[in-house]
Every structure is written in C-alpha cells, then in structure tokens.
C-alpha cells in the first residue's frame, strides 16, 4: 500500500519549485498555479495542455503578421475573472495599477497594469535570475521600468534561447504567463484613471 502511494505521489506533477517556495506563501503558490493554468488553457484552447508542445506549435509569426499576437487572443473578461479568483495578496505582489496616457484618444489618462515595485514577484524574478542569465536581464528590465517589456520575452527570443527557456520548467511557464497576461491587460484595458 505504501509503495502504491509513493508511486502515485511521484506521478503527480509538482507545480511548486524551491525558488517559488523561497518567495511566496503556500496559498500564493496555489494562486500562481491558477494563473499558469489559465494562461496555458487560454492559448492552447484545451484542458491540461502540454505547455512546451503547445507554445512551440502556435503560429506566432502568422498571428503577429495579422496584428493578433498570442496574448491578444486571451479573453480579457475571463482574465478579469481570474484576478478575482486569486487572493488580493497574490495580485498585489505581482501587479499594481498605474496611469498611462492614450495619445490616440485626446490624451486620456487610463488605468494600466504595472509591475509591483519591490513586490514578491519582482524579488522572485531576481532570485530566479541568479540561476538563469536571461531571466536576470528580464528582471532588471521589469524592476527598472516597472512594466513588462514587450519585446524581451518575445516568442522568437524564447524559442531561440532554449538553454534559458525550458518550457517544461514551472518557473519559466509562470514568468511567460504573467508576462503575456500583463501585455494583454495593457492592450485591452480601457478604464479611465479615476482621481483619488
């Protein structure tokens, strides 16, 4: 009986990693898993997809050529529901709302999503960057600018640099998920900034 339980536990996919455990609470890690699962199912259009296989097979170039990058196809209403399914504690350690100016629309001040300065997610990126040079560069860009740099985690960069982007690694999946969901939010959010 014990042998069967050990076999079953070893077959179960472990989402959490040491670097996640060093930076987030157990509850927050469950929220991070929800974020990753939502992202995978949104871009792969199936339940429990194999992330690596799906990401590599997506027609990234074609989608960009027709003005519809992968992340812009994520249903934003469902994404906003995802935000409500994770704790405020987790959301607020990853994101913060900031002001942006829409120059195409009479310079309206809009609500935009940015990276939470000195939040647990930025610390996690820095921590993971100690073992992954590409993520170290990315973390410096996110911390320095406060936003998610559109071009750095571009699919071509990820697929060309497989040494740094193991698509089977839950850390890489989480980082790509948060990056692409952030870009989608920036792209689709149209709320005006309300003075406090």
Short mmCIF file of N, CA and C in Angstrom, two decimals:
data_model
loop_
_atom_site.label_atom_id
_atom_site.label_comp_id
_atom_site.label_asym_id
_atom_site.label_seq_id
_atom_site.Cartn_x
_atom_site.Cartn_y
_atom_site.Cartn_z
N UNK A 1 0.82 -1.19 0.00
CA UNK A 1 0.00 0.00 0.00
C UNK A 1 0.87 1.26 0.00
N UNK A 2 1.89 1.27 0.84
CA UNK A 2 2.78 2.44 0.90
C UNK A 2 3.50 2.63 -0.43
N UNK A 3 3.91 1.54 -1.05
CA UNK A 3 4.58 1.62 -2.34
C UNK A 3 3.66 2.24 -3.40
N UNK A 4 2.40 1.85 -3.40
CA UNK A 4 1.43 2.40 -4.37
C UNK A 4 1.27 3.90 -4.13
N UNK A 5 1.17 4.33 -2.87
CA UNK A 5 1.03 5.76 -2.57
C UNK A 5 2.26 6.53 -3.01
N UNK A 6 3.44 5.97 -2.81
CA UNK A 6 4.67 6.64 -3.26
C UNK A 6 4.70 6.78 -4.77
N UNK A 7 4.28 5.74 -5.47
CA UNK A 7 4.25 5.79 -6.93
C UNK A 7 3.26 6.84 -7.40
N UNK A 8 2.07 6.86 -6.81
CA UNK A 8 1.06 7.84 -7.20
C UNK A 8 1.54 9.26 -6.93
N UNK A 9 2.17 9.49 -5.79
CA UNK A 9 2.69 10.82 -5.48
C UNK A 9 3.81 11.23 -6.42
N UNK A 10 4.64 10.28 -6.83
CA UNK A 10 5.73 10.63 -7.74
C UNK A 10 5.21 10.94 -9.15
N UNK A 11 4.06 10.39 -9.50
CA UNK A 11 3.48 10.65 -10.83
C UNK A 11 2.77 12.00 -10.87
N UNK A 12 2.36 12.48 -9.71
CA UNK A 12 1.65 13.76 -9.65
C UNK A 12 2.64 14.88 -9.98
N UNK A 13 2.25 15.76 -10.86
CA UNK A 13 3.12 16.86 -11.25
C UNK A 13 3.26 17.85 -10.10
N UNK A 14 4.48 18.19 -9.79
CA UNK A 14 4.76 19.15 -8.72
C UNK A 14 4.83 20.52 -9.36
N UNK A 15 3.93 21.43 -8.95
CA UNK A 15 3.97 22.77 -9.54
C UNK A 15 5.02 23.62 -8.85
N UNK A 16 5.07 23.55 -7.55
CA UNK A 16 5.94 24.41 -6.77
C UNK A 16 7.42 24.09 -7.01
N UNK A 17 8.24 25.13 -6.94
CA UNK A 17 9.68 24.95 -7.06
C UNK A 17 10.34 25.61 -5.84
N UNK A 18 11.59 25.32 -5.62
CA UNK A 18 12.30 25.90 -4.47
C UNK A 18 12.28 27.41 -4.52
N UNK A 19 12.54 27.98 -5.69
CA UNK A 19 12.58 29.45 -5.78
C UNK A 19 11.19 30.04 -5.53
N UNK A 20 10.12 29.35 -5.91
CA UNK A 20 8.77 29.82 -5.58
C UNK A 20 8.56 29.75 -4.07
N UNK A 21 8.95 28.63 -3.47
CA UNK A 21 8.76 28.45 -2.02
C UNK A 21 9.56 29.47 -1.22
N UNK A 22 10.69 29.92 -1.76
CA UNK A 22 11.51 30.92 -1.07
C UNK A 22 10.91 32.32 -1.14
N UNK A 23 9.94 32.52 -2.03
CA UNK A 23 9.42 33.87 -2.26
C UNK A 23 7.92 34.04 -2.01
N UNK A 24 7.18 32.94 -1.99
CA UNK A 24 5.72 33.03 -1.85
C UNK A 24 5.22 32.08 -0.78
N UNK A 25 4.05 32.41 -0.23
CA UNK A 25 3.39 31.51 0.72
C UNK A 25 2.77 30.35 -0.06
N UNK A 26 2.38 29.31 0.65
CA UNK A 26 1.74 28.15 0.00
C UNK A 26 0.46 28.57 -0.73
N UNK A 27 -0.32 29.43 -0.10
CA UNK A 27 -1.57 29.92 -0.73
C UNK A 27 -1.26 30.71 -2.01
N UNK A 28 -0.23 31.54 -1.95
CA UNK A 28 0.14 32.33 -3.13
C UNK A 28 0.64 31.43 -4.25
N UNK A 29 1.35 30.35 -3.90
CA UNK A 29 1.83 29.42 -4.93
C UNK A 29 0.64 28.76 -5.62
N UNK A 30 -0.41 28.44 -4.87
CA UNK A 30 -1.63 27.88 -5.49
C UNK A 30 -2.25 28.89 -6.45
N UNK A 31 -2.22 30.18 -6.08
CA UNK A 31 -2.71 31.23 -6.97
C UNK A 31 -1.85 31.33 -8.23
N UNK A 32 -0.54 31.21 -8.06
CA UNK A 32 0.37 31.27 -9.21
C UNK A 32 0.09 30.11 -10.16
N UNK A 33 -0.23 28.96 -9.59
CA UNK A 33 -0.59 27.81 -10.43
C UNK A 33 -1.87 28.09 -11.20
N UNK A 34 -2.86 28.73 -10.56
CA UNK A 34 -4.11 29.10 -11.25
C UNK A 34 -3.81 30.03 -12.42
N UNK A 35 -2.91 30.97 -12.20
CA UNK A 35 -2.54 31.92 -13.26
C UNK A 35 -1.93 31.17 -14.44
N UNK A 36 -1.01 30.26 -14.14
CA UNK A 36 -0.34 29.50 -15.20
C UNK A 36 -1.33 28.60 -15.94
N UNK A 37 -2.19 27.91 -15.20
CA UNK A 37 -3.18 27.02 -15.83
C UNK A 37 -4.13 27.83 -16.71
N UNK A 38 -4.59 28.98 -16.22
CA UNK A 38 -5.47 29.84 -17.02
C UNK A 38 -4.78 30.23 -18.32
N UNK A 39 -3.54 30.66 -18.22
CA UNK A 39 -2.80 31.08 -19.40
C UNK A 39 -2.64 29.92 -20.39
N UNK A 40 -2.20 28.77 -19.90
CA UNK A 40 -1.99 27.62 -20.78
C UNK A 40 -3.29 27.23 -21.49
N UNK A 41 -4.38 27.16 -20.73
CA UNK A 41 -5.65 26.75 -21.33
C UNK A 41 -6.18 27.82 -22.29
N UNK A 42 -5.86 29.08 -22.04
CA UNK A 42 -6.30 30.16 -22.93
C UNK A 42 -5.58 30.14 -24.27
N UNK A 43 -4.28 29.91 -24.24
CA UNK A 43 -3.55 29.95 -25.51
C UNK A 43 -3.58 28.61 -26.24
N UNK A 44 -3.75 27.53 -25.48
CA UNK A 44 -3.72 26.20 -26.11
C UNK A 44 -5.13 25.69 -26.43
N UNK A 45 -6.12 26.37 -25.88
CA UNK A 45 -7.54 26.05 -26.13
C UNK A 45 -7.88 24.60 -25.79
N UNK A 46 -7.29 24.08 -24.71
CA UNK A 46 -7.62 22.74 -24.25
C UNK A 46 -7.36 22.63 -22.75
N UNK A 47 -7.93 21.61 -22.14
CA UNK A 47 -7.71 21.37 -20.72
C UNK A 47 -6.40 20.60 -20.54
N UNK A 48 -5.64 20.97 -19.52
CA UNK A 48 -4.37 20.31 -19.18
C UNK A 48 -3.43 20.12 -20.37
N UNK A 49 -3.17 21.18 -21.13
CA UNK A 49 -2.28 21.03 -22.28
C UNK A 49 -0.82 20.87 -21.86
N UNK A 50 -0.04 20.29 -22.73
CA UNK A 50 1.41 20.23 -22.54
C UNK A 50 1.95 21.57 -23.04
N UNK A 51 2.42 22.39 -22.12
CA UNK A 51 2.79 23.76 -22.45
C UNK A 51 3.84 23.86 -23.54
N UNK A 52 4.91 23.11 -23.40
CA UNK A 52 6.02 23.18 -24.37
C UNK A 52 5.54 22.88 -25.78
N UNK A 53 4.84 21.78 -25.93
CA UNK A 53 4.36 21.37 -27.24
C UNK A 53 3.41 22.43 -27.83
N UNK A 54 2.50 22.91 -27.02
CA UNK A 54 1.53 23.90 -27.48
C UNK A 54 2.22 25.21 -27.87
N UNK A 55 3.09 25.73 -27.00
CA UNK A 55 3.75 27.01 -27.25
C UNK A 55 4.59 26.96 -28.52
N UNK A 56 5.30 25.87 -28.70
CA UNK A 56 6.16 25.75 -29.89
C UNK A 56 5.35 25.62 -31.17
N UNK A 57 4.16 25.02 -31.09
CA UNK A 57 3.37 24.81 -32.31
C UNK A 57 2.47 25.99 -32.68
N UNK A 58 2.30 26.95 -31.77
CA UNK A 58 1.45 28.10 -32.08
C UNK A 58 2.02 28.85 -33.28
N UNK A 59 1.17 29.32 -34.17
CA UNK A 59 1.65 30.07 -35.35
C UNK A 59 1.96 31.52 -34.98
N UNK A 60 2.96 31.72 -34.12
CA UNK A 60 3.30 33.05 -33.60
C UNK A 60 3.50 34.08 -34.71
N UNK A 61 4.33 33.73 -35.69
CA UNK A 61 4.65 34.69 -36.75
C UNK A 61 3.40 35.10 -37.53
N UNK A 62 2.58 34.12 -37.88
CA UNK A 62 1.35 34.42 -38.61
C UNK A 62 0.44 35.32 -37.77
N UNK A 63 0.29 34.98 -36.49
CA UNK A 63 -0.60 35.76 -35.63
C UNK A 63 -0.12 37.20 -35.52
N UNK A 64 1.18 37.39 -35.39
CA UNK A 64 1.71 38.76 -35.34
C UNK A 64 1.53 39.47 -36.67
N UNK A 65 1.72 38.74 -37.77
CA UNK A 65 1.59 39.35 -39.10
C UNK A 65 0.19 39.89 -39.35
N UNK A 66 -0.80 39.24 -38.77
CA UNK A 66 -2.19 39.72 -38.95
C UNK A 66 -2.61 40.62 -37.80
N UNK A 67 -1.63 41.06 -36.99
CA UNK A 67 -1.91 42.02 -35.92
C UNK A 67 -2.59 41.43 -34.71
N UNK A 68 -2.37 40.15 -34.48
CA UNK A 68 -3.05 39.48 -33.37
C UNK A 68 -2.09 38.56 -32.61
N UNK A 69 -1.12 39.16 -31.87
CA UNK A 69 -0.18 38.32 -31.15
C UNK A 69 -0.90 37.37 -30.19
N UNK A 70 -0.24 36.30 -29.83
CA UNK A 70 -0.83 35.25 -28.99
C UNK A 70 -1.57 35.83 -27.80
N UNK A 71 -0.91 36.71 -27.07
CA UNK A 71 -1.51 37.23 -25.84
C UNK A 71 -2.76 38.05 -26.09
N UNK A 72 -2.90 38.66 -27.25
CA UNK A 72 -4.09 39.49 -27.51
C UNK A 72 -5.33 38.64 -27.79
N UNK A 73 -5.15 37.34 -27.90
CA UNK A 73 -6.29 36.45 -28.13
C UNK A 73 -6.87 35.87 -26.84
N UNK A 74 -6.29 36.24 -25.71
CA UNK A 74 -6.80 35.78 -24.42
C UNK A 74 -8.05 36.58 -24.10
N UNK A 75 -9.10 35.90 -23.74
CA UNK A 75 -10.37 36.56 -23.42
C UNK A 75 -10.17 37.42 -22.17
N UNK A 76 -10.27 38.75 -22.35
CA UNK A 76 -9.97 39.67 -21.26
C UNK A 76 -11.02 39.61 -20.15
N UNK A 77 -12.25 39.36 -20.50
CA UNK A 77 -13.29 39.23 -19.46
C UNK A 77 -12.99 38.03 -18.56
N UNK A 78 -12.55 36.93 -19.16
CA UNK A 78 -12.17 35.75 -18.37
C UNK A 78 -10.92 36.04 -17.55
N UNK A 79 -10.02 36.82 -18.12
CA UNK A 79 -8.81 37.19 -17.39
C UNK A 79 -9.16 38.01 -16.15
N UNK A 80 -10.11 38.93 -16.28
CA UNK A 80 -10.53 39.73 -15.12
C UNK A 80 -11.19 38.84 -14.06
N UNK A 81 -11.90 37.79 -14.50
CA UNK A 81 -12.47 36.83 -13.54
C UNK A 81 -11.36 36.07 -12.83
N UNK A 82 -10.29 35.76 -13.55
CA UNK A 82 -9.14 35.10 -12.94
C UNK A 82 -8.60 35.96 -11.80
N UNK A 83 -8.48 37.27 -12.03
CA UNK A 83 -7.97 38.17 -10.99
C UNK A 83 -8.80 38.03 -9.71
N UNK A 84 -10.10 37.83 -9.85
CA UNK A 84 -10.98 37.70 -8.69
C UNK A 84 -10.86 36.33 -8.02
N UNK A 85 -10.33 35.35 -8.75
CA UNK A 85 -10.17 34.00 -8.21
C UNK A 85 -8.88 33.84 -7.41
N UNK A 86 -7.97 34.79 -7.56
CA UNK A 86 -6.75 34.75 -6.77
C UNK A 86 -6.87 35.77 -5.64
N UNK A 87 -6.12 35.57 -4.59
CA UNK A 87 -6.22 36.48 -3.45
C UNK A 87 -5.65 37.85 -3.80
N UNK A 88 -6.17 38.87 -3.11
CA UNK A 88 -5.63 40.22 -3.28
C UNK A 88 -4.14 40.24 -2.93
N UNK A 89 -3.79 39.44 -1.94
CA UNK A 89 -2.39 39.35 -1.52
C UNK A 89 -1.50 38.94 -2.69
N UNK A 90 -1.94 37.94 -3.43
CA UNK A 90 -1.13 37.48 -4.58
C UNK A 90 -1.13 38.53 -5.68
N UNK A 91 -2.31 39.03 -6.05
CA UNK A 91 -2.40 40.05 -7.11
C UNK A 91 -1.48 41.22 -6.78
N UNK A 92 -1.58 41.71 -5.54
CA UNK A 92 -0.83 42.90 -5.15
C UNK A 92 0.67 42.68 -5.00
N UNK A 93 1.12 41.44 -5.02
CA UNK A 93 2.56 41.17 -5.00
C UNK A 93 3.13 41.08 -6.43
N UNK A 94 2.21 41.01 -7.41
CA UNK A 94 2.63 40.94 -8.82
C UNK A 94 2.39 42.26 -9.52
N UNK A 95 1.17 42.77 -9.38
CA UNK A 95 0.72 43.92 -10.17
C UNK A 95 0.28 45.09 -9.29
N UNK A 96 0.29 46.26 -9.90
CA UNK A 96 -0.27 47.47 -9.31
C UNK A 96 -0.86 48.26 -10.48
N UNK A 97 -1.89 49.02 -10.22
CA UNK A 97 -2.45 49.85 -11.28
C UNK A 97 -1.70 51.18 -11.31
N UNK A 98 -1.45 51.64 -12.51
CA UNK A 98 -0.73 52.90 -12.70
C UNK A 98 -1.43 53.69 -13.80
N UNK A 99 -0.99 54.91 -13.98
CA UNK A 99 -1.58 55.78 -15.01
C UNK A 99 -0.83 55.62 -16.32
N UNK A 100 -1.59 55.71 -17.41
CA UNK A 100 -0.97 55.77 -18.73
C UNK A 100 -1.73 56.80 -19.55
N UNK A 101 -1.06 57.34 -20.53
CA UNK A 101 -1.69 58.35 -21.39
C UNK A 101 -1.98 57.72 -22.74
N UNK A 102 -3.22 57.86 -23.21
CA UNK A 102 -3.59 57.37 -24.53
C UNK A 102 -3.53 58.55 -25.50
N UNK A 103 -2.49 58.61 -26.31
CA UNK A 103 -2.31 59.73 -27.23
C UNK A 103 -3.24 59.64 -28.43
N UNK A 104 -3.82 58.46 -28.66
CA UNK A 104 -4.75 58.30 -29.78
C UNK A 104 -6.16 58.75 -29.40
N UNK A 105 -6.38 59.03 -28.14
CA UNK A 105 -7.73 59.34 -27.67
C UNK A 105 -7.70 60.59 -26.80
N UNK A 106 -7.39 61.74 -27.41
CA UNK A 106 -7.37 63.03 -26.72
C UNK A 106 -6.52 63.03 -25.45
N UNK A 107 -5.46 62.27 -25.46
CA UNK A 107 -4.54 62.20 -24.32
C UNK A 107 -5.26 61.84 -23.02
N UNK A 108 -6.20 60.93 -23.11
CA UNK A 108 -6.91 60.49 -21.91
C UNK A 108 -5.97 59.75 -20.98
N UNK A 109 -6.20 59.93 -19.69
CA UNK A 109 -5.42 59.20 -18.69
C UNK A 109 -6.17 57.91 -18.38
N UNK A 110 -5.49 56.80 -18.64
CA UNK A 110 -6.12 55.50 -18.47
C UNK A 110 -5.47 54.73 -17.32
N UNK A 111 -6.21 53.75 -16.84
CA UNK A 111 -5.71 52.84 -15.81
C UNK A 111 -4.95 51.74 -16.55
N UNK A 112 -3.74 51.48 -16.10
CA UNK A 112 -2.92 50.47 -16.75
C UNK A 112 -2.34 49.56 -15.67
N UNK A 113 -1.88 48.38 -16.08
CA UNK A 113 -1.30 47.45 -15.12
C UNK A 113 0.22 47.52 -15.22
N UNK A 114 0.85 47.58 -14.06
CA UNK A 114 2.31 47.66 -14.00
C UNK A 114 2.83 46.61 -13.02
N UNK A 115 4.12 46.47 -12.99
CA UNK A 115 4.77 45.54 -12.07
C UNK A 115 4.87 46.21 -10.69
N UNK A 116 4.50 45.48 -9.66
CA UNK A 116 4.58 46.00 -8.28
C UNK A 116 6.05 46.13 -7.89
N UNK A 117 6.48 47.38 -7.66
CA UNK A 117 7.87 47.61 -7.29
C UNK A 117 8.17 46.96 -5.94
N UNK A 118 9.23 46.19 -5.90
CA UNK A 118 9.71 45.52 -4.69
C UNK A 118 8.69 44.51 -4.13
N UNK A 119 7.76 44.08 -4.97
CA UNK A 119 6.81 43.06 -4.56
C UNK A 119 7.47 41.68 -4.60
N UNK A 120 6.77 40.70 -4.09
CA UNK A 120 7.33 39.35 -4.05
C UNK A 120 7.65 38.83 -5.45
N UNK A 121 6.85 39.22 -6.45
CA UNK A 121 7.11 38.71 -7.80
C UNK A 121 8.43 39.26 -8.34
N UNK A 122 8.68 40.54 -8.15
CA UNK A 122 9.96 41.10 -8.59
C UNK A 122 11.12 40.42 -7.86
N UNK A 123 10.95 40.18 -6.56
CA UNK A 123 12.00 39.50 -5.79
C UNK A 123 12.21 38.08 -6.31
N UNK A 124 11.11 37.43 -6.66
CA UNK A 124 11.18 36.08 -7.24
C UNK A 124 11.96 36.10 -8.56
N UNK A 125 11.68 37.08 -9.42
CA UNK A 125 12.41 37.20 -10.69
C UNK A 125 13.91 37.38 -10.44
N UNK A 126 14.24 38.24 -9.49
CA UNK A 126 15.65 38.48 -9.17
C UNK A 126 16.29 37.19 -8.63
N UNK A 127 15.56 36.50 -7.76
CA UNK A 127 16.07 35.26 -7.18
C UNK A 127 16.29 34.19 -8.26
N UNK A 128 15.30 34.02 -9.13
CA UNK A 128 15.43 33.04 -10.21
C UNK A 128 16.53 33.46 -11.20
N UNK A 129 16.69 34.76 -11.37
CA UNK A 129 17.73 35.28 -12.25
C UNK A 129 19.14 34.92 -11.82
N UNK A 130 19.30 34.56 -10.55
CA UNK A 130 20.63 34.14 -10.07
C UNK A 130 21.06 32.83 -10.69
N UNK A 131 20.09 32.04 -11.20
CA UNK A 131 20.43 30.77 -11.84
C UNK A 131 20.11 30.76 -13.33
N UNK A 132 19.60 31.88 -13.84
CA UNK A 132 19.21 31.94 -15.25
C UNK A 132 19.53 33.34 -15.78
N UNK A 133 20.56 33.43 -16.58
CA UNK A 133 21.06 34.73 -17.05
C UNK A 133 20.00 35.52 -17.83
N UNK A 134 19.20 34.85 -18.65
CA UNK A 134 18.17 35.54 -19.44
C UNK A 134 17.11 36.15 -18.53
N UNK A 135 16.74 35.44 -17.48
CA UNK A 135 15.75 35.96 -16.54
C UNK A 135 16.36 37.08 -15.70
N UNK A 136 17.66 37.03 -15.44
CA UNK A 136 18.33 38.12 -14.74
C UNK A 136 18.20 39.42 -15.54
N UNK A 137 18.43 39.35 -16.84
CA UNK A 137 18.29 40.53 -17.71
C UNK A 137 16.82 41.00 -17.71
N UNK A 138 15.91 40.05 -17.84
CA UNK A 138 14.47 40.36 -17.83
C UNK A 138 14.07 41.03 -16.51
N UNK A 139 14.51 40.46 -15.38
CA UNK A 139 14.18 41.01 -14.06
C UNK A 139 14.67 42.45 -13.95
N UNK A 140 15.88 42.72 -14.44
CA UNK A 140 16.40 44.09 -14.40
C UNK A 140 15.53 45.04 -15.22
N UNK A 141 15.01 44.58 -16.34
CA UNK A 141 14.14 45.41 -17.18
C UNK A 141 12.80 45.67 -16.47
N UNK A 142 12.22 44.64 -15.87
CA UNK A 142 10.94 44.78 -15.18
C UNK A 142 11.08 45.70 -13.98
N UNK A 143 12.10 45.48 -13.16
CA UNK A 143 12.31 46.30 -11.96
C UNK A 143 12.63 47.74 -12.36
N UNK A 144 13.49 47.91 -13.35
CA UNK A 144 13.91 49.24 -13.77
C UNK A 144 12.80 50.08 -14.38
N UNK A 145 11.95 49.46 -15.19
CA UNK A 145 10.91 50.20 -15.90
C UNK A 145 9.55 50.15 -15.20
N UNK A 146 9.32 49.12 -14.40
CA UNK A 146 8.03 48.99 -13.74
C UNK A 146 6.94 48.41 -14.63
N UNK A 147 7.33 48.05 -15.84
CA UNK A 147 6.37 47.45 -16.79
C UNK A 147 7.00 46.18 -17.36
N UNK A 148 6.20 45.44 -18.09
CA UNK A 148 6.67 44.19 -18.70
C UNK A 148 7.10 44.50 -20.13
N UNK A 149 8.42 44.41 -20.41
CA UNK A 149 8.93 44.80 -21.73
C UNK A 149 8.39 43.91 -22.85
N UNK A 150 7.69 44.50 -23.75
CA UNK A 150 7.00 43.78 -24.82
C UNK A 150 7.92 42.85 -25.59
N UNK A 151 9.08 43.31 -25.96
CA UNK A 151 9.91 42.54 -26.88
C UNK A 151 10.84 41.53 -26.21
N UNK A 152 11.16 41.69 -24.94
CA UNK A 152 12.17 40.80 -24.36
C UNK A 152 11.72 39.34 -24.29
N UNK A 153 10.50 39.06 -23.89
CA UNK A 153 10.03 37.68 -23.86
C UNK A 153 9.22 37.37 -25.12
N UNK A 154 9.65 37.95 -26.20
CA UNK A 154 9.04 37.68 -27.50
C UNK A 154 9.26 36.20 -27.81
N UNK A 155 8.28 35.58 -28.45
CA UNK A 155 8.37 34.14 -28.72
C UNK A 155 9.66 33.76 -29.44
N UNK A 156 10.13 34.60 -30.36
CA UNK A 156 11.34 34.25 -31.11
C UNK A 156 12.55 34.22 -30.17
N UNK A 157 12.58 35.11 -29.20
CA UNK A 157 13.66 35.14 -28.22
C UNK A 157 13.62 33.87 -27.36
N UNK A 158 12.42 33.48 -26.97
CA UNK A 158 12.25 32.28 -26.14
C UNK A 158 12.66 31.03 -26.91
N UNK A 159 12.19 30.90 -28.14
CA UNK A 159 12.47 29.69 -28.92
C UNK A 159 13.92 29.61 -29.39
N UNK A 160 14.58 30.76 -29.57
CA UNK A 160 15.99 30.77 -29.97
C UNK A 160 16.93 30.49 -28.80
N UNK A 161 16.46 30.74 -27.59
CA UNK A 161 17.32 30.62 -26.40
C UNK A 161 16.82 29.52 -25.47
N UNK A 162 16.68 28.33 -26.02
CA UNK A 162 16.12 27.20 -25.26
C UNK A 162 16.96 26.86 -24.04
N UNK A 163 18.23 27.20 -24.07
CA UNK A 163 19.11 26.96 -22.93
C UNK A 163 18.57 27.66 -21.67
N UNK A 164 17.97 28.83 -21.87
CA UNK A 164 17.45 29.62 -20.75
C UNK A 164 15.95 29.47 -20.55
N UNK A 165 15.27 28.98 -21.57
CA UNK A 165 13.81 28.92 -21.52
C UNK A 165 13.32 27.49 -21.69
N UNK A 166 13.48 26.71 -20.64
CA UNK A 166 12.97 25.33 -20.62
C UNK A 166 11.46 25.42 -20.42
N UNK A 167 10.71 25.19 -21.46
CA UNK A 167 9.25 25.37 -21.41
C UNK A 167 8.55 24.32 -20.55
N UNK A 168 9.30 23.34 -20.04
CA UNK A 168 8.73 22.38 -19.10
C UNK A 168 8.92 22.83 -17.64
N UNK A 169 9.71 23.86 -17.43
CA UNK A 169 10.00 24.37 -16.09
C UNK A 169 8.84 25.24 -15.61
N UNK A 170 8.24 24.92 -14.45
CA UNK A 170 7.13 25.74 -13.94
C UNK A 170 7.51 27.20 -13.73
N UNK A 171 8.77 27.49 -13.42
CA UNK A 171 9.21 28.89 -13.27
C UNK A 171 9.08 29.64 -14.60
N UNK A 172 9.57 29.02 -15.66
CA UNK A 172 9.51 29.66 -16.98
C UNK A 172 8.05 29.81 -17.42
N UNK A 173 7.25 28.78 -17.19
CA UNK A 173 5.82 28.86 -17.55
C UNK A 173 5.14 30.01 -16.82
N UNK A 174 5.43 30.16 -15.52
CA UNK A 174 4.82 31.24 -14.74
C UNK A 174 5.26 32.60 -15.26
N UNK A 175 6.54 32.75 -15.52
CA UNK A 175 7.06 34.04 -15.99
C UNK A 175 6.45 34.40 -17.34
N UNK A 176 6.36 33.45 -18.25
CA UNK A 176 5.73 33.71 -19.55
C UNK A 176 4.26 34.04 -19.35
N UNK A 177 3.57 33.29 -18.49
CA UNK A 177 2.13 33.53 -18.25
C UNK A 177 1.90 34.94 -17.72
N UNK A 178 2.63 35.34 -16.70
CA UNK A 178 2.44 36.68 -16.13
C UNK A 178 2.82 37.75 -17.14
N UNK A 179 3.87 37.52 -17.87
CA UNK A 179 4.29 38.49 -18.90
C UNK A 179 3.20 38.69 -19.96
N UNK A 180 2.72 37.60 -20.53
CA UNK A 180 1.73 37.69 -21.60
C UNK A 180 0.38 38.19 -21.09
N UNK A 181 -0.02 37.78 -19.88
CA UNK A 181 -1.27 38.29 -19.31
C UNK A 181 -1.16 39.79 -19.04
N UNK A 182 0.01 40.24 -18.63
CA UNK A 182 0.22 41.68 -18.40
C UNK A 182 0.12 42.46 -19.71
N UNK A 183 0.73 41.92 -20.76
CA UNK A 183 0.63 42.58 -22.07
C UNK A 183 -0.82 42.63 -22.55
N UNK A 184 -1.54 41.54 -22.34
CA UNK A 184 -2.95 41.50 -22.74
C UNK A 184 -3.76 42.53 -21.98
N UNK A 185 -3.50 42.65 -20.68
CA UNK A 185 -4.21 43.64 -19.86
C UNK A 185 -3.92 45.05 -20.37
N UNK A 186 -2.65 45.34 -20.61
CA UNK A 186 -2.28 46.66 -21.13
C UNK A 186 -2.96 46.94 -22.47
N UNK A 187 -3.05 45.94 -23.30
CA UNK A 187 -3.62 46.05 -24.64
C UNK A 187 -5.14 46.27 -24.60
N UNK A 188 -5.81 45.57 -23.70
CA UNK A 188 -7.27 45.57 -23.75
C UNK A 188 -7.97 46.44 -22.70
N UNK A 189 -7.28 46.83 -21.65
CA UNK A 189 -7.93 47.64 -20.61
C UNK A 189 -8.19 49.05 -21.12
N UNK A 190 -9.42 49.52 -20.94
CA UNK A 190 -9.80 50.85 -21.42
C UNK A 190 -10.35 51.72 -20.30
N UNK A 191 -10.23 51.29 -19.04
CA UNK A 191 -10.76 52.05 -17.91
C UNK A 191 -10.01 53.38 -17.79
N UNK A 192 -10.77 54.43 -17.54
CA UNK A 192 -10.13 55.74 -17.31
C UNK A 192 -9.63 55.79 -15.88
N UNK A 193 -8.52 56.49 -15.69
CA UNK A 193 -7.95 56.65 -14.34
C UNK A 193 -8.87 57.56 -13.55
N UNK A 194 -9.24 57.11 -12.38
CA UNK A 194 -10.12 57.91 -11.52
C UNK A 194 -9.27 58.56 -10.45
N UNK A 195 -9.44 59.87 -10.28
CA UNK A 195 -8.69 60.59 -9.24
C UNK A 195 -9.12 60.09 -7.88
N UNK A 196 -8.15 60.02 -7.00
CA UNK A 196 -8.46 59.51 -5.66
C UNK A 196 -8.69 60.64 -4.70
#
